[in-house]
mmCIF file of C-alpha atoms in Angstrom:
data_model
loop_
_atom_site.group_PDB
_atom_site.id
_atom_site.type_symbol
_atom_site.label_atom_id
_atom_site.label_comp_id
_atom_site.label_asym_id
_atom_site.label_seq_id
_atom_site.Cartn_x
_atom_site.Cartn_y
_atom_site.Cartn_z
ATOM 1 C CA MET A 24 8.304 14.330 10.656
ATOM 2 C CA HIS A 25 6.132 10.850 8.492
ATOM 3 C CA ILE A 26 7.401 7.798 7.859
ATOM 4 C CA ALA A 27 6.008 4.950 6.106
ATOM 5 C CA ILE A 28 5.514 1.310 5.551
ATOM 6 C CA ALA A 29 5.777 -0.058 1.676
ATOM 7 C CA GLY A 30 5.791 -3.052 0.288
ATOM 8 C CA ASN A 31 3.372 -5.611 -1.110
ATOM 9 C CA ILE A 32 0.508 -7.707 0.775
ATOM 10 C CA GLY A 33 1.611 -10.061 3.509
ATOM 11 C CA CYS A 34 5.510 -8.274 3.784
ATOM 12 C CA GLY A 35 4.731 -7.419 7.150
ATOM 13 C CA LYS A 36 4.339 -3.258 6.220
ATOM 14 C CA THR A 37 1.485 -3.964 9.367
ATOM 15 C CA THR A 38 3.596 -5.623 11.882
ATOM 16 C CA LEU A 39 6.486 -2.729 11.870
ATOM 17 C CA THR A 40 3.994 0.413 12.261
ATOM 18 C CA LYS A 41 2.986 -0.791 15.147
ATOM 19 C CA MET A 42 6.528 -2.463 16.891
ATOM 20 C CA LEU A 43 7.566 0.695 15.848
ATOM 21 C CA ALA A 44 5.036 2.916 15.990
ATOM 22 C CA LYS A 45 5.287 1.786 20.306
ATOM 23 C CA ARG A 46 8.867 1.640 20.160
ATOM 24 C CA TYR A 47 9.403 4.953 19.436
ATOM 25 C CA GLY A 48 6.144 6.408 20.778
ATOM 26 C CA TRP A 49 5.364 7.411 16.991
ATOM 27 C CA GLU A 50 1.082 8.178 15.915
ATOM 28 C CA PRO A 51 0.067 5.313 14.001
ATOM 29 C CA ARG A 52 -1.763 4.988 9.902
ATOM 30 C CA PHE A 53 -2.902 1.645 8.939
ATOM 31 C CA GLU A 54 -4.362 1.335 5.831
ATOM 32 C CA PRO A 55 -7.887 0.388 5.970
ATOM 33 C CA VAL A 56 -8.858 -3.100 4.851
ATOM 34 C CA ASP A 57 -10.958 -4.343 7.586
ATOM 35 C CA VAL A 58 -13.362 -1.784 7.524
ATOM 36 C CA ASN A 59 -12.954 -1.034 3.281
ATOM 37 C CA PRO A 60 -15.951 -1.984 1.774
ATOM 38 C CA TYR A 61 -14.855 -3.087 -1.896
ATOM 39 C CA LEU A 62 -11.687 -5.424 -0.424
ATOM 40 C CA GLU A 63 -13.227 -8.216 -0.236
ATOM 41 C CA ASP A 64 -16.189 -7.929 -2.912
ATOM 42 C CA PHE A 65 -12.566 -6.765 -5.000
ATOM 43 C CA TYR A 66 -11.091 -10.885 -4.058
ATOM 44 C CA LYS A 67 -13.802 -11.634 -6.198
ATOM 45 C CA ASP A 68 -14.260 -9.494 -9.186
ATOM 46 C CA MET A 69 -11.405 -7.752 -9.794
ATOM 47 C CA SER A 70 -12.792 -5.682 -13.141
ATOM 48 C CA ARG A 71 -15.798 -5.432 -11.872
ATOM 49 C CA TRP A 72 -15.221 -3.370 -8.182
ATOM 50 C CA SER A 73 -11.007 -2.385 -9.095
ATOM 51 C CA PHE A 74 -12.086 0.955 -10.290
ATOM 52 C CA ASN A 75 -13.781 1.821 -6.451
ATOM 53 C CA LEU A 76 -10.977 -0.007 -4.545
ATOM 54 C CA GLN A 77 -8.893 2.147 -5.685
ATOM 55 C CA ILE A 78 -11.439 5.408 -5.648
ATOM 56 C CA TYR A 79 -11.703 4.559 -2.617
ATOM 57 C CA PHE A 80 -8.258 3.853 -0.791
ATOM 58 C CA LEU A 81 -6.895 7.305 -3.404
ATOM 59 C CA ASN A 82 -9.738 8.539 -0.962
ATOM 60 C CA LYS A 83 -8.652 7.395 2.592
ATOM 61 C CA ARG A 84 -4.639 8.040 2.190
ATOM 62 C CA PHE A 85 -5.251 11.454 0.629
ATOM 63 C CA LYS A 86 -7.252 12.477 3.331
ATOM 64 C CA ASP A 87 -4.506 10.853 5.628
ATOM 65 C CA VAL A 88 -2.027 12.848 3.644
ATOM 66 C CA VAL A 89 -3.489 15.880 4.043
ATOM 67 C CA GLU A 90 -4.260 15.500 8.282
ATOM 68 C CA ILE A 91 -0.439 14.296 8.461
ATOM 69 C CA SER A 92 0.618 17.445 6.634
ATOM 70 C CA LYS A 93 -0.589 18.600 9.652
ATOM 71 C CA ALA A 94 0.935 17.508 12.489
ATOM 72 C CA THR A 95 4.221 18.928 12.125
ATOM 73 C CA ASP A 96 4.497 17.812 15.850
ATOM 74 C CA ARG A 97 4.053 14.428 16.461
ATOM 75 C CA THR A 98 5.903 11.820 14.468
ATOM 76 C CA ILE A 99 3.810 9.429 11.832
ATOM 77 C CA ILE A 100 4.637 6.203 10.390
ATOM 78 C CA GLN A 101 1.883 4.755 7.954
ATOM 79 C CA ASP A 102 1.231 1.553 6.655
ATOM 80 C CA ARG A 103 1.116 1.757 2.803
ATOM 81 C CA THR A 104 0.354 5.462 0.547
ATOM 82 C CA ILE A 105 -1.097 7.089 -1.771
ATOM 83 C CA PHE A 106 1.796 6.425 -3.913
ATOM 84 C CA GLU A 107 2.152 3.038 -3.694
ATOM 85 C CA GLY A 108 -1.122 2.632 -4.352
ATOM 86 C CA VAL A 109 -0.661 4.868 -7.014
ATOM 87 C CA TYR A 110 2.029 3.240 -9.328
ATOM 88 C CA VAL A 111 1.441 0.080 -7.754
ATOM 89 C CA PHE A 112 -2.137 -1.183 -7.013
ATOM 90 C CA ALA A 113 -3.690 0.906 -9.990
ATOM 91 C CA ALA A 114 -1.001 0.396 -12.056
ATOM 92 C CA ASN A 115 -0.975 -3.365 -11.741
ATOM 93 C CA ASN A 116 -4.647 -3.374 -12.673
ATOM 94 C CA ARG A 117 -4.518 -1.535 -15.415
ATOM 95 C CA LYS A 118 -1.804 -3.390 -16.607
ATOM 96 C CA MET A 119 -4.056 -6.593 -15.672
ATOM 97 C CA GLY A 120 -6.949 -5.484 -17.767
ATOM 98 C CA ASN A 121 -8.976 -5.899 -13.779
ATOM 99 C CA MET A 122 -9.676 -1.100 -15.132
ATOM 100 C CA ASP A 123 -10.323 0.145 -18.295
ATOM 101 C CA GLN A 124 -8.449 2.952 -19.787
ATOM 102 C CA ARG A 125 -11.466 5.419 -19.075
ATOM 103 C CA ASP A 126 -11.186 4.438 -16.156
ATOM 104 C CA TYR A 127 -7.560 5.219 -15.345
ATOM 105 C CA GLU A 128 -7.482 7.983 -17.132
ATOM 106 C CA THR A 129 -9.702 9.011 -14.546
ATOM 107 C CA TYR A 130 -8.014 8.190 -11.061
ATOM 108 C CA MET A 131 -4.575 9.286 -12.205
ATOM 109 C CA GLY A 132 -6.364 12.666 -13.304
ATOM 110 C CA LEU A 133 -7.777 13.054 -9.979
ATOM 111 C CA PHE A 134 -4.861 11.297 -8.016
ATOM 112 C CA GLU A 135 -2.993 14.687 -10.037
ATOM 113 C CA SER A 136 -4.881 17.079 -9.398
ATOM 114 C CA MET A 137 -3.852 15.644 -5.289
ATOM 115 C CA MET A 138 -0.385 16.125 -5.489
ATOM 116 C CA GLU A 139 -0.879 19.787 -5.680
ATOM 117 C CA VAL A 140 -1.161 19.822 -2.015
ATOM 118 C CA VAL A 141 0.341 16.262 -1.450
ATOM 119 C CA GLU A 142 4.532 15.872 0.965
ATOM 120 C CA MET A 143 6.944 12.769 0.555
ATOM 121 C CA PRO A 144 7.129 11.529 3.189
ATOM 122 C CA GLU A 145 10.291 12.828 4.126
ATOM 123 C CA LEU A 146 11.458 8.355 4.617
ATOM 124 C CA MET A 147 10.023 5.750 2.739
ATOM 125 C CA ILE A 148 10.735 1.440 4.880
ATOM 126 C CA TYR A 149 11.047 -0.249 1.362
ATOM 127 C CA LEU A 150 10.205 -3.897 2.959
ATOM 128 C CA ARG A 151 11.799 -6.376 0.113
ATOM 129 C CA SER A 152 10.247 -9.329 -0.026
ATOM 130 C CA SER A 153 9.461 -12.729 -2.815
ATOM 131 C CA VAL A 154 6.485 -14.150 -3.430
ATOM 132 C CA PRO A 155 6.999 -17.621 -2.024
ATOM 133 C CA HIS A 156 7.581 -15.631 1.385
ATOM 134 C CA LEU A 157 4.712 -13.210 1.097
ATOM 135 C CA VAL A 158 2.103 -16.079 0.258
ATOM 136 C CA LYS A 159 3.645 -17.820 3.617
ATOM 137 C CA ASN A 160 2.122 -15.027 5.869
ATOM 138 C CA ILE A 161 -0.849 -14.041 3.532
ATOM 139 C CA GLN A 162 -1.780 -17.756 4.837
ATOM 140 C CA LYS A 163 -0.464 -17.294 8.299
ATOM 141 C CA ARG A 164 -2.533 -14.145 8.761
ATOM 142 C CA GLY A 165 -5.773 -15.907 7.766
ATOM 143 C CA ARG A 166 -8.703 -13.355 5.170
ATOM 144 C CA ASP A 167 -10.876 -15.275 3.756
ATOM 145 C CA TYR A 168 -10.447 -13.356 1.069
ATOM 146 C CA GLU A 169 -6.950 -13.311 0.561
ATOM 147 C CA GLN A 170 -7.103 -17.464 0.218
ATOM 148 C CA LYS A 171 -6.700 -17.562 -3.517
ATOM 149 C CA MET A 172 -5.269 -14.522 -4.225
ATOM 150 C CA PRO A 173 -4.184 -14.914 -7.874
ATOM 151 C CA LEU A 174 0.229 -15.102 -8.344
ATOM 152 C CA GLY A 175 0.084 -13.654 -10.616
ATOM 153 C CA TYR A 176 -1.388 -10.494 -9.555
ATOM 154 C CA LEU A 177 1.160 -10.880 -6.228
ATOM 155 C CA GLU A 178 3.678 -11.017 -8.880
ATOM 156 C CA GLY A 179 2.805 -8.614 -10.892
ATOM 157 C CA ILE A 180 2.296 -6.021 -7.087
ATOM 158 C CA ASN A 181 6.076 -6.917 -6.732
ATOM 159 C CA ASN A 182 7.301 -6.361 -9.938
ATOM 160 C CA LEU A 183 5.695 -2.914 -10.297
ATOM 161 C CA TYR A 184 6.560 -2.361 -6.253
ATOM 162 C CA GLU A 185 10.866 -2.811 -7.776
ATOM 163 C CA ASP A 186 10.492 0.223 -10.610
ATOM 164 C CA PHE A 187 8.230 2.818 -8.102
ATOM 165 C CA ILE A 188 10.932 1.989 -6.179
ATOM 166 C CA MET A 189 14.121 2.017 -8.087
ATOM 167 C CA ASN A 190 12.387 4.557 -10.820
ATOM 168 C CA LYS A 191 9.468 6.152 -9.811
ATOM 169 C CA TYR A 192 10.213 6.977 -6.108
ATOM 170 C CA LYS A 193 11.758 10.568 -5.346
ATOM 171 C CA GLY A 194 11.688 10.505 -1.367
ATOM 172 C CA LYS A 195 14.542 8.563 0.826
ATOM 173 C CA VAL A 196 14.214 4.487 0.909
ATOM 174 C CA LEU A 197 15.130 2.454 2.895
ATOM 175 C CA ILE A 198 15.017 -0.839 1.459
ATOM 176 C CA VAL A 199 15.047 -3.820 3.620
ATOM 177 C CA GLU A 200 15.683 -6.984 2.148
ATOM 178 C CA VAL A 201 11.964 -9.704 4.838
ATOM 179 C CA ASP A 202 12.226 -12.539 3.614
ATOM 180 C CA ASN A 203 14.813 -13.862 6.496
ATOM 181 C CA LEU A 204 13.889 -10.995 8.697
ATOM 182 C CA ASP A 205 11.604 -12.498 11.865
ATOM 183 C CA PHE A 206 11.191 -8.602 13.038
ATOM 184 C CA GLU A 207 7.777 -9.648 15.366
ATOM 185 C CA HIS A 208 9.933 -12.365 16.998
ATOM 186 C CA ASN A 209 13.265 -10.768 17.030
#
């Protein structure tokens, strides 16, 4: 079984993924943020590094989803999916002008080719959060490169997540409002 945790930066995806994996003995898959060679550069110059960052994530997420499809004997819980990378993050970078049309079309062509072998998770848990809540969590987490992230970037991602979950994603979704939850401590 494949379960995915979706949501904006700082909403608690990694925390919930770890907790559910530990509680139920599921195999966790995490977004490769700590080893991503483009992430810090992206936050310094979004328009220069947007395409590189999105291709890096697309490649990693595609490898993950192929491996997940082969794991028929266990449950895997994944922190962010290939679908969010495309319909939320790449779309946001295109919308903000960080990725030009040529690069976006190249990226989407690659994604569409990948979709010939990709299946949706059996369940996507969407952690819905307000931007002020996200900012508080991002500050608490303390990654230097995230601290100067433009609010417009987070707001754009939030808006695209709503559109993605409500209009584009065709799989099963459980929406969890996280602004007033502390599932890590309670």
